[in-house]
Amino acid sequence: MDINHPKPFSSAKTEVKKRTDRKVAWPAYELAFLDHDFLLHKSLRSVRLQLELLKPELSQQKLKIESTIVVFGSARIPAHDAAKQQLKQAQQEFKTNPENPRYKKALKLAQKQLEKSNYYQEAQRFSQIVSERCQKNKRRHFVIVTGGGPGIMEAANRGAQDVQAKSIGLNIVLPHEQSPNPYISPELCFQFHYFAIRKMHFLIRARALVCFPGGYGTLDELFEALTLLQTHKIKPIPLLLFGKKYWSKLINFHLLVNEGMISPNDLRLFRYVESAEQAWKIIATFYDLPMK
C-alpha cells in the first residue's frame, strides 16, 4: 500500500466531517454508517451489540488495562456525611409531627442509611488499597470497575481517584436517567444500552468480584457471577461478600444445599468479609501478591 495514500478509516472520518453540516436530500442516499435511523432499525440489533462490545474494548486496550476488580453494590448507600445530614433532617421533620407515619418511616430509613454508610467507607478504602498497590510503574493491573453510578459505585471510583489511579465506570441507560459519578476516569467512562454486553465487560478482565449490600441489580450481578463460577464458564476467582450479617439474612444459601438445589462445594465459591484490609488479604493471597 502506498504510505501516502490515506487509510480507509481516515477517509471515513473526513467524510463524516464534510457531512456534519450538510443534509442529504434523500435518506436512501445517506452513507450507511451516518444514517442514524438505519443504525437504530430493529434488524441491526446484532450490529449494535457488536459495536457496544467493541467500543469499550478498544478504549481499554489503548490504555493497556490488563486486569480489573469489579465492585458491585447499592446506588442508595450514601457517604457518611451525607447520611448524617439525612438523619438530621429526618429527625427535625419527625419532631414536628411524631405521629405522622411518613416521618416515622423516613426516620427509621435514615437511621439504617447511617449504619450502612460504613460500607461506603469500606468500598472507598478497598479501592484505595487495590489501586495504590496494583497500578504501579505505568502498569494498569487490578483496575477498579463499577457500574458508574452513585452509592457504593461512587465510593469505589472515588477511592481510586484518591490515589491518582485509573478506574472504570460502566453506566447503563435507564428510565430514570443515571449520571456517571464524578470520580470515574473520563476516558474510561462508558454507557451501555444492553445489560448483556455490560455484564460481559464486567467480567472480561475481572480477577475478583467484591459485592457490597445492594438490591435487585446487585443480586442480578452476583448470581450471574456465581452461575458462571459454578458451571466453570469462567476460571476460579475470589468472590467476596461484604457484610455477613446482611447477606446471610438476605439469602439462605444453606437452604439451597439442604434442599438439594446446590452442592455443599458451591458454598466455597464465595467468602464473607468485613473490612477492606481483609478483602485485599484474600485477593493478594489467592494471586500470591505482597500484602503491602
PDB file of C-alpha atoms in Angstrom:
ATOM      1  CA  MET A   1       0.000   0.000   0.000  1.00  0.00           C
ATOM      2  CA  ASP A   2       1.227   3.495  -0.827  1.00  0.00           C
ATOM      3  CA  ILE A   3       2.161   5.086   2.516  1.00  0.00           C
ATOM      4  CA  ASN A   4       0.966   8.463   1.232  1.00  0.00           C
ATOM      5  CA  HIS A   5      -2.489   7.126   0.463  1.00  0.00           C
ATOM      6  CA  PRO A   6      -4.960   7.917   3.266  1.00  0.00           C
ATOM      7  CA  LYS A   7      -6.132   4.917   5.268  1.00  0.00           C
ATOM      8  CA  PRO A   8      -9.773   3.830   4.808  1.00  0.00           C
ATOM      9  CA  PHE A   9     -10.689   4.836   8.373  1.00  0.00           C
ATOM     10  CA  SER A  10      -9.116   8.277   7.964  1.00  0.00           C
ATOM     11  CA  SER A  11     -11.086   8.713   4.761  1.00  0.00           C
ATOM     12  CA  ALA A  12     -14.316   7.823   6.576  1.00  0.00           C
ATOM     13  CA  LYS A  13     -13.580  10.329   9.327  1.00  0.00           C
ATOM     14  CA  THR A  14     -13.001  13.021   6.711  1.00  0.00           C
ATOM     15  CA  GLU A  15     -16.349  12.156   5.115  1.00  0.00           C
ATOM     16  CA  VAL A  16     -18.111  12.475   8.471  1.00  0.00           C
ATOM     17  CA  LYS A  17     -16.645  15.957   8.991  1.00  0.00           C
ATOM     18  CA  LYS A  18     -17.658  17.034   5.491  1.00  0.00           C
ATOM     19  CA  ARG A  19     -21.241  15.894   6.028  1.00  0.00           C
ATOM     20  CA  THR A  20     -21.715  17.205   9.567  1.00  0.00           C
ATOM     21  CA  ASP A  21     -23.335  20.460   8.474  1.00  0.00           C
ATOM     22  CA  ARG A  22     -24.789  19.196   5.234  1.00  0.00           C
ATOM     23  CA  LYS A  23     -28.129  17.465   4.967  1.00  0.00           C
ATOM     24  CA  VAL A  24     -28.709  14.755   2.386  1.00  0.00           C
ATOM     25  CA  ALA A  25     -31.724  15.335   0.156  1.00  0.00           C
ATOM     26  CA  TRP A  26     -32.801  11.686   0.157  1.00  0.00           C
ATOM     27  CA  PRO A  27     -32.388   9.425   3.246  1.00  0.00           C
ATOM     28  CA  ALA A  28     -31.642   6.441   0.991  1.00  0.00           C
ATOM     29  CA  TYR A  29     -28.592   8.301  -0.358  1.00  0.00           C
ATOM     30  CA  GLU A  30     -27.010   8.757   3.083  1.00  0.00           C
ATOM     31  CA  LEU A  31     -23.948   6.683   3.885  1.00  0.00           C
ATOM     32  CA  ALA A  32     -24.990   3.674   5.976  1.00  0.00           C
ATOM     33  CA  PHE A  33     -22.689   4.435   8.927  1.00  0.00           C
ATOM     34  CA  LEU A  34     -24.001   8.035   9.062  1.00  0.00           C
ATOM     35  CA  ASP A  35     -27.670   7.080   8.833  1.00  0.00           C
ATOM     36  CA  HIS A  36     -28.985   7.264  12.397  1.00  0.00           C
ATOM     37  CA  ASP A  37     -32.429   5.839  11.609  1.00  0.00           C
ATOM     38  CA  PHE A  38     -30.866   2.950   9.721  1.00  0.00           C
ATOM     39  CA  LEU A  39     -28.482   2.080  12.553  1.00  0.00           C
ATOM     40  CA  LEU A  40     -31.394   2.010  15.027  1.00  0.00           C
ATOM     41  CA  HIS A  41     -33.515  -0.297  12.895  1.00  0.00           C
ATOM     42  CA  LYS A  42     -34.526  -3.491  14.707  1.00  0.00           C
ATOM     43  CA  SER A  43     -32.802  -5.604  12.050  1.00  0.00           C
ATOM     44  CA  LEU A  44     -29.441  -4.093  13.020  1.00  0.00           C
ATOM     45  CA  ARG A  45     -29.577  -5.138  16.668  1.00  0.00           C
ATOM     46  CA  SER A  46     -26.739  -7.620  16.104  1.00  0.00           C
ATOM     47  CA  VAL A  47     -24.569  -4.835  14.687  1.00  0.00           C
ATOM     48  CA  ARG A  48     -25.335  -2.572  17.645  1.00  0.00           C
ATOM     49  CA  LEU A  49     -24.439  -5.390  20.035  1.00  0.00           C
ATOM     50  CA  GLN A  50     -21.081  -5.764  18.320  1.00  0.00           C
ATOM     51  CA  LEU A  51     -20.408  -2.028  18.420  1.00  0.00           C
ATOM     52  CA  GLU A  52     -21.300  -1.832  22.106  1.00  0.00           C
ATOM     53  CA  LEU A  53     -18.912  -4.683  22.839  1.00  0.00           C
ATOM     54  CA  LEU A  54     -16.120  -3.251  20.698  1.00  0.00           C
ATOM     55  CA  LYS A  55     -16.044   0.423  21.693  1.00  0.00           C
ATOM     56  CA  PRO A  56     -15.133  -0.055  25.406  1.00  0.00           C
ATOM     57  CA  GLU A  57     -12.813  -2.921  24.494  1.00  0.00           C
ATOM     58  CA  LEU A  58     -10.740  -0.770  22.127  1.00  0.00           C
ATOM     59  CA  SER A  59     -10.571   2.033  24.701  1.00  0.00           C
ATOM     60  CA  GLN A  60      -9.294  -0.352  27.378  1.00  0.00           C
ATOM     61  CA  GLN A  61      -6.767  -1.874  25.001  1.00  0.00           C
ATOM     62  CA  LYS A  62      -5.497   1.595  24.130  1.00  0.00           C
ATOM     63  CA  LEU A  63      -4.993   2.412  27.822  1.00  0.00           C
ATOM     64  CA  LYS A  64      -3.433  -1.021  28.427  1.00  0.00           C
ATOM     65  CA  ILE A  65      -5.920  -2.142  31.068  1.00  0.00           C
ATOM     66  CA  GLU A  66      -4.515  -5.554  31.984  1.00  0.00           C
ATOM     67  CA  SER A  67      -6.994  -6.752  34.601  1.00  0.00           C
ATOM     68  CA  THR A  68      -9.807  -5.468  36.798  1.00  0.00           C
ATOM     69  CA  ILE A  69     -11.508  -5.941  40.139  1.00  0.00           C
ATOM     70  CA  VAL A  70     -15.271  -5.476  39.997  1.00  0.00           C
ATOM     71  CA  VAL A  71     -17.086  -3.710  42.819  1.00  0.00           C
ATOM     72  CA  PHE A  72     -20.863  -4.166  42.990  1.00  0.00           C
ATOM     73  CA  GLY A  73     -23.247  -2.584  45.492  1.00  0.00           C
ATOM     74  CA  SER A  74     -26.223  -0.365  46.096  1.00  0.00           C
ATOM     75  CA  ALA A  75     -26.582   3.042  44.492  1.00  0.00           C
ATOM     76  CA  ARG A  76     -28.575   4.077  47.589  1.00  0.00           C
ATOM     77  CA  ILE A  77     -25.862   3.839  50.238  1.00  0.00           C
ATOM     78  CA  PRO A  78     -24.609   7.373  50.928  1.00  0.00           C
ATOM     79  CA  ALA A  79     -21.320   8.687  52.216  1.00  0.00           C
ATOM     80  CA  HIS A  80     -21.154   9.104  55.995  1.00  0.00           C
ATOM     81  CA  ASP A  81     -21.516  12.900  55.988  1.00  0.00           C
ATOM     82  CA  ALA A  82     -24.500  12.752  53.625  1.00  0.00           C
ATOM     83  CA  ALA A  83     -26.114  10.050  55.765  1.00  0.00           C
ATOM     84  CA  LYS A  84     -25.680  12.173  58.909  1.00  0.00           C
ATOM     85  CA  GLN A  85     -27.317  15.116  57.169  1.00  0.00           C
ATOM     86  CA  GLN A  86     -30.232  12.953  56.003  1.00  0.00           C
ATOM     87  CA  LEU A  87     -30.731  11.681  59.548  1.00  0.00           C
ATOM     88  CA  LYS A  88     -30.640  15.201  60.977  1.00  0.00           C
ATOM     89  CA  GLN A  89     -33.321  16.327  58.519  1.00  0.00           C
ATOM     90  CA  ALA A  90     -35.454  13.255  59.246  1.00  0.00           C
ATOM     91  CA  GLN A  91     -35.202  13.910  62.990  1.00  0.00           C
ATOM     92  CA  GLN A  92     -36.277  17.515  62.548  1.00  0.00           C
ATOM     93  CA  GLU A  93     -39.290  16.511  60.460  1.00  0.00           C
ATOM     94  CA  PHE A  94     -40.211  13.789  62.944  1.00  0.00           C
ATOM     95  CA  LYS A  95     -40.205  16.288  65.823  1.00  0.00           C
ATOM     96  CA  THR A  96     -42.755  18.469  64.041  1.00  0.00           C
ATOM     97  CA  ASN A  97     -45.252  15.589  63.922  1.00  0.00           C
ATOM     98  CA  PRO A  98     -44.195  12.380  65.737  1.00  0.00           C
ATOM     99  CA  GLU A  99     -47.465  10.628  64.865  1.00  0.00           C
ATOM    100  CA  ASN A 100     -47.044  11.037  61.131  1.00  0.00           C
ATOM    101  CA  PRO A 101     -46.310   7.542  59.724  1.00  0.00           C
ATOM    102  CA  ARG A 102     -44.379   9.010  56.797  1.00  0.00           C
ATOM    103  CA  TYR A 103     -41.982  10.806  59.137  1.00  0.00           C
ATOM    104  CA  LYS A 104     -41.601   7.676  61.276  1.00  0.00           C
ATOM    105  CA  LYS A 105     -40.689   5.634  58.213  1.00  0.00           C
ATOM    106  CA  ALA A 106     -38.277   8.302  56.955  1.00  0.00           C
ATOM    107  CA  LEU A 107     -36.533   8.441  60.337  1.00  0.00           C
ATOM    108  CA  LYS A 108     -36.119   4.668  60.511  1.00  0.00           C
ATOM    109  CA  LEU A 109     -34.732   4.577  56.959  1.00  0.00           C
ATOM    110  CA  ALA A 110     -32.314   7.428  57.681  1.00  0.00           C
ATOM    111  CA  GLN A 111     -31.014   5.562  60.740  1.00  0.00           C
ATOM    112  CA  LYS A 112     -30.413   2.446  58.634  1.00  0.00           C
ATOM    113  CA  GLN A 113     -28.676   4.501  55.947  1.00  0.00           C
ATOM    114  CA  LEU A 114     -26.303   5.959  58.513  1.00  0.00           C
ATOM    115  CA  GLU A 115     -25.427   2.437  59.647  1.00  0.00           C
ATOM    116  CA  LYS A 116     -24.848   1.316  56.071  1.00  0.00           C
ATOM    117  CA  SER A 117     -22.671   4.343  55.277  1.00  0.00           C
ATOM    118  CA  ASN A 118     -19.859   2.280  56.793  1.00  0.00           C
ATOM    119  CA  TYR A 119     -19.957   0.224  53.592  1.00  0.00           C
ATOM    120  CA  TYR A 120     -19.321   3.391  51.560  1.00  0.00           C
ATOM    121  CA  GLN A 121     -16.196   3.994  53.624  1.00  0.00           C
ATOM    122  CA  GLU A 122     -15.025   0.392  53.230  1.00  0.00           C
ATOM    123  CA  ALA A 123     -15.601   0.455  49.459  1.00  0.00           C
ATOM    124  CA  GLN A 124     -13.580   3.652  49.178  1.00  0.00           C
ATOM    125  CA  ARG A 125     -10.816   2.253  51.366  1.00  0.00           C
ATOM    126  CA  PHE A 126     -10.717  -1.049  49.467  1.00  0.00           C
ATOM    127  CA  SER A 127     -10.339   0.812  46.175  1.00  0.00           C
ATOM    128  CA  GLN A 128      -7.546   2.954  47.597  1.00  0.00           C
ATOM    129  CA  ILE A 129      -5.624  -0.126  48.728  1.00  0.00           C
ATOM    130  CA  VAL A 130      -6.011  -2.032  45.461  1.00  0.00           C
ATOM    131  CA  SER A 131      -5.370   0.948  43.187  1.00  0.00           C
ATOM    132  CA  GLU A 132      -2.320   2.197  45.063  1.00  0.00           C
ATOM    133  CA  ARG A 133      -0.686  -1.229  45.209  1.00  0.00           C
ATOM    134  CA  CYS A 134      -1.518  -2.533  41.748  1.00  0.00           C
ATOM    135  CA  GLN A 135      -1.273   0.464  39.426  1.00  0.00           C
ATOM    136  CA  LYS A 136       2.471   0.951  39.675  1.00  0.00           C
ATOM    137  CA  ASN A 137       5.190   1.701  37.133  1.00  0.00           C
ATOM    138  CA  LYS A 138       2.612   2.588  34.496  1.00  0.00           C
ATOM    139  CA  ARG A 139       1.016  -0.875  34.779  1.00  0.00           C
ATOM    140  CA  ARG A 140      -2.773  -0.932  34.938  1.00  0.00           C
ATOM    141  CA  HIS A 141      -3.381  -4.098  36.880  1.00  0.00           C
ATOM    142  CA  PHE A 142      -6.470  -4.792  39.046  1.00  0.00           C
ATOM    143  CA  VAL A 143      -8.157  -1.580  37.886  1.00  0.00           C
ATOM    144  CA  ILE A 144     -11.383  -0.931  39.802  1.00  0.00           C
ATOM    145  CA  VAL A 145     -14.536  -1.195  37.686  1.00  0.00           C
ATOM    146  CA  THR A 146     -18.042  -0.268  38.845  1.00  0.00           C
ATOM    147  CA  GLY A 147     -21.491   0.299  37.413  1.00  0.00           C
ATOM    148  CA  GLY A 148     -20.660   4.003  37.274  1.00  0.00           C
ATOM    149  CA  GLY A 149     -23.482   5.303  39.461  1.00  0.00           C
ATOM    150  CA  PRO A 150     -23.754   6.748  42.982  1.00  0.00           C
ATOM    151  CA  GLY A 151     -23.518   4.977  46.350  1.00  0.00           C
ATOM    152  CA  ILE A 152     -21.071   2.076  46.580  1.00  0.00           C
ATOM    153  CA  MET A 153     -20.097   2.558  42.940  1.00  0.00           C
ATOM    154  CA  GLU A 154     -19.164   6.174  43.591  1.00  0.00           C
ATOM    155  CA  ALA A 155     -17.174   5.158  46.674  1.00  0.00           C
ATOM    156  CA  ALA A 156     -15.078   2.658  44.726  1.00  0.00           C
ATOM    157  CA  ASN A 157     -14.320   5.063  41.871  1.00  0.00           C
ATOM    158  CA  ARG A 158     -13.586   7.751  44.447  1.00  0.00           C
ATOM    159  CA  GLY A 159     -11.036   5.566  46.222  1.00  0.00           C
ATOM    160  CA  ALA A 160      -9.086   5.118  43.004  1.00  0.00           C
ATOM    161  CA  GLN A 161      -9.085   8.846  42.321  1.00  0.00           C
ATOM    162  CA  ASP A 162      -7.865   9.473  45.880  1.00  0.00           C
ATOM    163  CA  VAL A 163      -4.575   7.771  44.976  1.00  0.00           C
ATOM    164  CA  GLN A 164      -4.375   9.223  41.432  1.00  0.00           C
ATOM    165  CA  ALA A 165      -5.214   5.887  39.803  1.00  0.00           C
ATOM    166  CA  LYS A 166      -7.495   4.979  36.911  1.00  0.00           C
ATOM    167  CA  SER A 167     -10.928   3.427  37.398  1.00  0.00           C
ATOM    168  CA  ILE A 168     -13.719   2.352  35.078  1.00  0.00           C
ATOM    169  CA  GLY A 169     -17.448   3.112  35.103  1.00  0.00           C
ATOM    170  CA  LEU A 170     -19.920   1.031  33.087  1.00  0.00           C
ATOM    171  CA  ASN A 171     -23.091   3.104  33.064  1.00  0.00           C
ATOM    172  CA  ILE A 172     -26.409   1.871  31.681  1.00  0.00           C
ATOM    173  CA  VAL A 173     -29.291   3.764  30.058  1.00  0.00           C
ATOM    174  CA  LEU A 174     -32.232   3.609  32.476  1.00  0.00           C
ATOM    175  CA  PRO A 175     -35.792   5.048  32.513  1.00  0.00           C
ATOM    176  CA  HIS A 176     -34.698   7.280  35.395  1.00  0.00           C
ATOM    177  CA  GLU A 177     -31.577   8.764  33.867  1.00  0.00           C
ATOM    178  CA  GLN A 178     -28.374   7.756  35.636  1.00  0.00           C
ATOM    179  CA  SER A 179     -25.481  10.192  35.545  1.00  0.00           C
ATOM    180  CA  PRO A 180     -21.903   8.949  35.885  1.00  0.00           C
ATOM    181  CA  ASN A 181     -20.377   9.699  39.265  1.00  0.00           C
ATOM    182  CA  PRO A 182     -17.634  12.354  39.078  1.00  0.00           C
ATOM    183  CA  TYR A 183     -14.800  10.061  40.188  1.00  0.00           C
ATOM    184  CA  ILE A 184     -14.615   7.801  37.117  1.00  0.00           C
ATOM    185  CA  SER A 185     -11.601   8.336  34.840  1.00  0.00           C
ATOM    186  CA  PRO A 186     -13.205  10.271  31.924  1.00  0.00           C
ATOM    187  CA  GLU A 187     -11.525   8.168  29.245  1.00  0.00           C
ATOM    188  CA  LEU A 188     -12.904   5.017  30.934  1.00  0.00           C
ATOM    189  CA  CYS A 189     -16.456   6.222  31.460  1.00  0.00           C
ATOM    190  CA  PHE A 190     -18.767   4.185  29.217  1.00  0.00           C
ATOM    191  CA  GLN A 191     -22.507   3.986  28.620  1.00  0.00           C
ATOM    192  CA  PHE A 192     -24.441   0.880  27.570  1.00  0.00           C
ATOM    193  CA  HIS A 193     -27.886   0.159  26.238  1.00  0.00           C
ATOM    194  CA  TYR A 194     -27.690  -3.635  26.564  1.00  0.00           C
ATOM    195  CA  PHE A 195     -27.346  -5.171  30.018  1.00  0.00           C
ATOM    196  CA  ALA A 196     -25.889  -8.341  28.483  1.00  0.00           C
ATOM    197  CA  ILE A 197     -22.926  -6.536  26.890  1.00  0.00           C
ATOM    198  CA  ARG A 198     -22.352  -4.525  30.048  1.00  0.00           C
ATOM    199  CA  LYS A 199     -22.155  -7.763  32.046  1.00  0.00           C
ATOM    200  CA  MET A 200     -19.602  -9.138  29.602  1.00  0.00           C
ATOM    201  CA  HIS A 201     -17.408  -6.093  30.143  1.00  0.00           C
ATOM    202  CA  PHE A 202     -17.659  -6.512  33.903  1.00  0.00           C
ATOM    203  CA  LEU A 203     -16.132  -9.976  33.609  1.00  0.00           C
ATOM    204  CA  ILE A 204     -13.800  -9.892  30.572  1.00  0.00           C
ATOM    205  CA  ARG A 205     -10.785  -8.770  32.630  1.00  0.00           C
ATOM    206  CA  ALA A 206     -12.118  -9.495  36.145  1.00  0.00           C
ATOM    207  CA  ARG A 207      -9.716 -11.080  38.607  1.00  0.00           C
ATOM    208  CA  ALA A 208     -12.001 -10.663  41.627  1.00  0.00           C
ATOM    209  CA  LEU A 209     -15.600  -9.677  42.393  1.00  0.00           C
ATOM    210  CA  VAL A 210     -16.480  -7.714  45.514  1.00  0.00           C
ATOM    211  CA  CYS A 211     -20.179  -7.385  46.372  1.00  0.00           C
ATOM    212  CA  PHE A 212     -21.427  -4.887  48.921  1.00  0.00           C
ATOM    213  CA  PRO A 213     -25.054  -4.857  50.130  1.00  0.00           C
ATOM    214  CA  GLY A 214     -27.454  -3.969  47.350  1.00  0.00           C
ATOM    215  CA  GLY A 215     -30.801  -4.626  45.720  1.00  0.00           C
ATOM    216  CA  TYR A 216     -32.058  -6.227  42.531  1.00  0.00           C
ATOM    217  CA  GLY A 217     -29.176  -5.008  40.373  1.00  0.00           C
ATOM    218  CA  THR A 218     -26.511  -6.240  42.781  1.00  0.00           C
ATOM    219  CA  LEU A 219     -28.287  -9.587  43.200  1.00  0.00           C
ATOM    220  CA  ASP A 220     -28.547  -9.967  39.426  1.00  0.00           C
ATOM    221  CA  GLU A 221     -24.823  -9.418  39.009  1.00  0.00           C
ATOM    222  CA  LEU A 222     -23.960 -11.633  41.992  1.00  0.00           C
ATOM    223  CA  PHE A 223     -25.954 -14.646  40.811  1.00  0.00           C
ATOM    224  CA  GLU A 224     -24.696 -14.203  37.262  1.00  0.00           C
ATOM    225  CA  ALA A 225     -21.139 -14.479  38.570  1.00  0.00           C
ATOM    226  CA  LEU A 226     -21.955 -17.404  40.880  1.00  0.00           C
ATOM    227  CA  THR A 227     -23.548 -19.298  37.983  1.00  0.00           C
ATOM    228  CA  LEU A 228     -20.530 -18.729  35.743  1.00  0.00           C
ATOM    229  CA  LEU A 229     -18.187 -19.918  38.500  1.00  0.00           C
ATOM    230  CA  GLN A 230     -20.371 -22.922  39.328  1.00  0.00           C
ATOM    231  CA  THR A 231     -20.542 -24.027  35.692  1.00  0.00           C
ATOM    232  CA  HIS A 232     -16.830 -23.314  35.063  1.00  0.00           C
ATOM    233  CA  LYS A 233     -17.623 -20.801  32.325  1.00  0.00           C
ATOM    234  CA  ILE A 234     -15.018 -18.561  33.941  1.00  0.00           C
ATOM    235  CA  LYS A 235     -11.862 -19.510  35.805  1.00  0.00           C
ATOM    236  CA  PRO A 236     -11.993 -19.509  39.626  1.00  0.00           C
ATOM    237  CA  ILE A 237     -11.573 -16.016  41.066  1.00  0.00           C
ATOM    238  CA  PRO A 238     -12.232 -14.591  44.538  1.00  0.00           C
ATOM    239  CA  LEU A 239     -15.872 -13.596  45.046  1.00  0.00           C
ATOM    240  CA  LEU A 240     -16.276 -11.646  48.271  1.00  0.00           C
ATOM    241  CA  LEU A 241     -19.496 -10.622  50.027  1.00  0.00           C
ATOM    242  CA  PHE A 242     -19.095  -7.595  52.280  1.00  0.00           C
ATOM    243  CA  GLY A 243     -21.167  -7.861  55.448  1.00  0.00           C
ATOM    244  CA  LYS A 244     -22.041 -11.411  56.521  1.00  0.00           C
ATOM    245  CA  LYS A 245     -24.947 -10.198  58.641  1.00  0.00           C
ATOM    246  CA  TYR A 246     -26.647  -8.620  55.629  1.00  0.00           C
ATOM    247  CA  TRP A 247     -26.006 -11.396  53.123  1.00  0.00           C
ATOM    248  CA  SER A 248     -26.783 -14.350  55.401  1.00  0.00           C
ATOM    249  CA  LYS A 249     -30.071 -12.721  56.362  1.00  0.00           C
ATOM    250  CA  LEU A 250     -30.940 -11.865  52.763  1.00  0.00           C
ATOM    251  CA  ILE A 251     -30.001 -15.208  51.168  1.00  0.00           C
ATOM    252  CA  ASN A 252     -30.227 -18.586  52.898  1.00  0.00           C
ATOM    253  CA  PHE A 253     -27.528 -20.398  50.947  1.00  0.00           C
ATOM    254  CA  HIS A 254     -27.669 -23.369  53.330  1.00  0.00           C
ATOM    255  CA  LEU A 255     -31.331 -23.853  52.456  1.00  0.00           C
ATOM    256  CA  LEU A 256     -30.288 -24.374  48.844  1.00  0.00           C
ATOM    257  CA  VAL A 257     -27.853 -27.058  49.987  1.00  0.00           C
ATOM    258  CA  ASN A 258     -30.354 -28.742  52.305  1.00  0.00           C
ATOM    259  CA  GLU A 259     -32.978 -28.801  49.558  1.00  0.00           C
ATOM    260  CA  GLY A 260     -30.505 -30.327  47.130  1.00  0.00           C
ATOM    261  CA  MET A 261     -30.567 -27.310  44.822  1.00  0.00           C
ATOM    262  CA  ILE A 262     -26.795 -26.737  45.007  1.00  0.00           C
ATOM    263  CA  SER A 263     -23.807 -28.776  46.146  1.00  0.00           C
ATOM    264  CA  PRO A 264     -22.131 -28.132  49.516  1.00  0.00           C
ATOM    265  CA  ASN A 265     -18.996 -27.324  47.491  1.00  0.00           C
ATOM    266  CA  ASP A 266     -20.883 -24.426  45.863  1.00  0.00           C
ATOM    267  CA  LEU A 267     -20.698 -22.597  49.193  1.00  0.00           C
ATOM    268  CA  ARG A 268     -16.953 -22.342  48.601  1.00  0.00           C
ATOM    269  CA  LEU A 269     -17.495 -20.133  45.561  1.00  0.00           C
ATOM    270  CA  PHE A 270     -17.710 -17.059  47.815  1.00  0.00           C
ATOM    271  CA  ARG A 271     -16.418 -15.752  51.128  1.00  0.00           C
ATOM    272  CA  TYR A 272     -17.715 -13.190  53.588  1.00  0.00           C
ATOM    273  CA  VAL A 273     -15.544 -10.219  54.545  1.00  0.00           C
ATOM    274  CA  GLU A 274     -15.983  -7.271  56.884  1.00  0.00           C
ATOM    275  CA  SER A 275     -13.172  -4.875  56.049  1.00  0.00           C
ATOM    276  CA  ALA A 276     -11.190  -3.556  53.106  1.00  0.00           C
ATOM    277  CA  GLU A 277      -7.966  -4.960  54.536  1.00  0.00           C
ATOM    278  CA  GLN A 278      -9.482  -8.433  54.925  1.00  0.00           C
ATOM    279  CA  ALA A 279     -10.765  -8.363  51.348  1.00  0.00           C
ATOM    280  CA  TRP A 280      -7.372  -7.352  49.978  1.00  0.00           C
ATOM    281  CA  LYS A 281      -5.613 -10.051  52.041  1.00  0.00           C
ATOM    282  CA  ILE A 282      -7.796 -12.761  50.470  1.00  0.00           C
ATOM    283  CA  ILE A 283      -7.210 -11.469  46.940  1.00  0.00           C
ATOM    284  CA  ALA A 284      -3.469 -10.986  47.470  1.00  0.00           C
ATOM    285  CA  THR A 285      -3.153 -14.492  48.922  1.00  0.00           C
ATOM    286  CA  PHE A 286      -5.105 -16.001  46.027  1.00  0.00           C
ATOM    287  CA  TYR A 287      -2.716 -14.438  43.493  1.00  0.00           C
ATOM    288  CA  ASP A 288       0.401 -14.727  45.661  1.00  0.00           C
ATOM    289  CA  LEU A 289       0.864 -10.956  45.770  1.00  0.00           C
ATOM    290  CA  PRO A 290       2.616  -8.944  48.505  1.00  0.00           C
ATOM    291  CA  MET A 291       0.237  -7.650  51.171  1.00  0.00           C
ATOM    292  CA  LYS A 292       1.821  -4.209  51.087  1.00  0.00           C
TER     293      LYS A 292
END
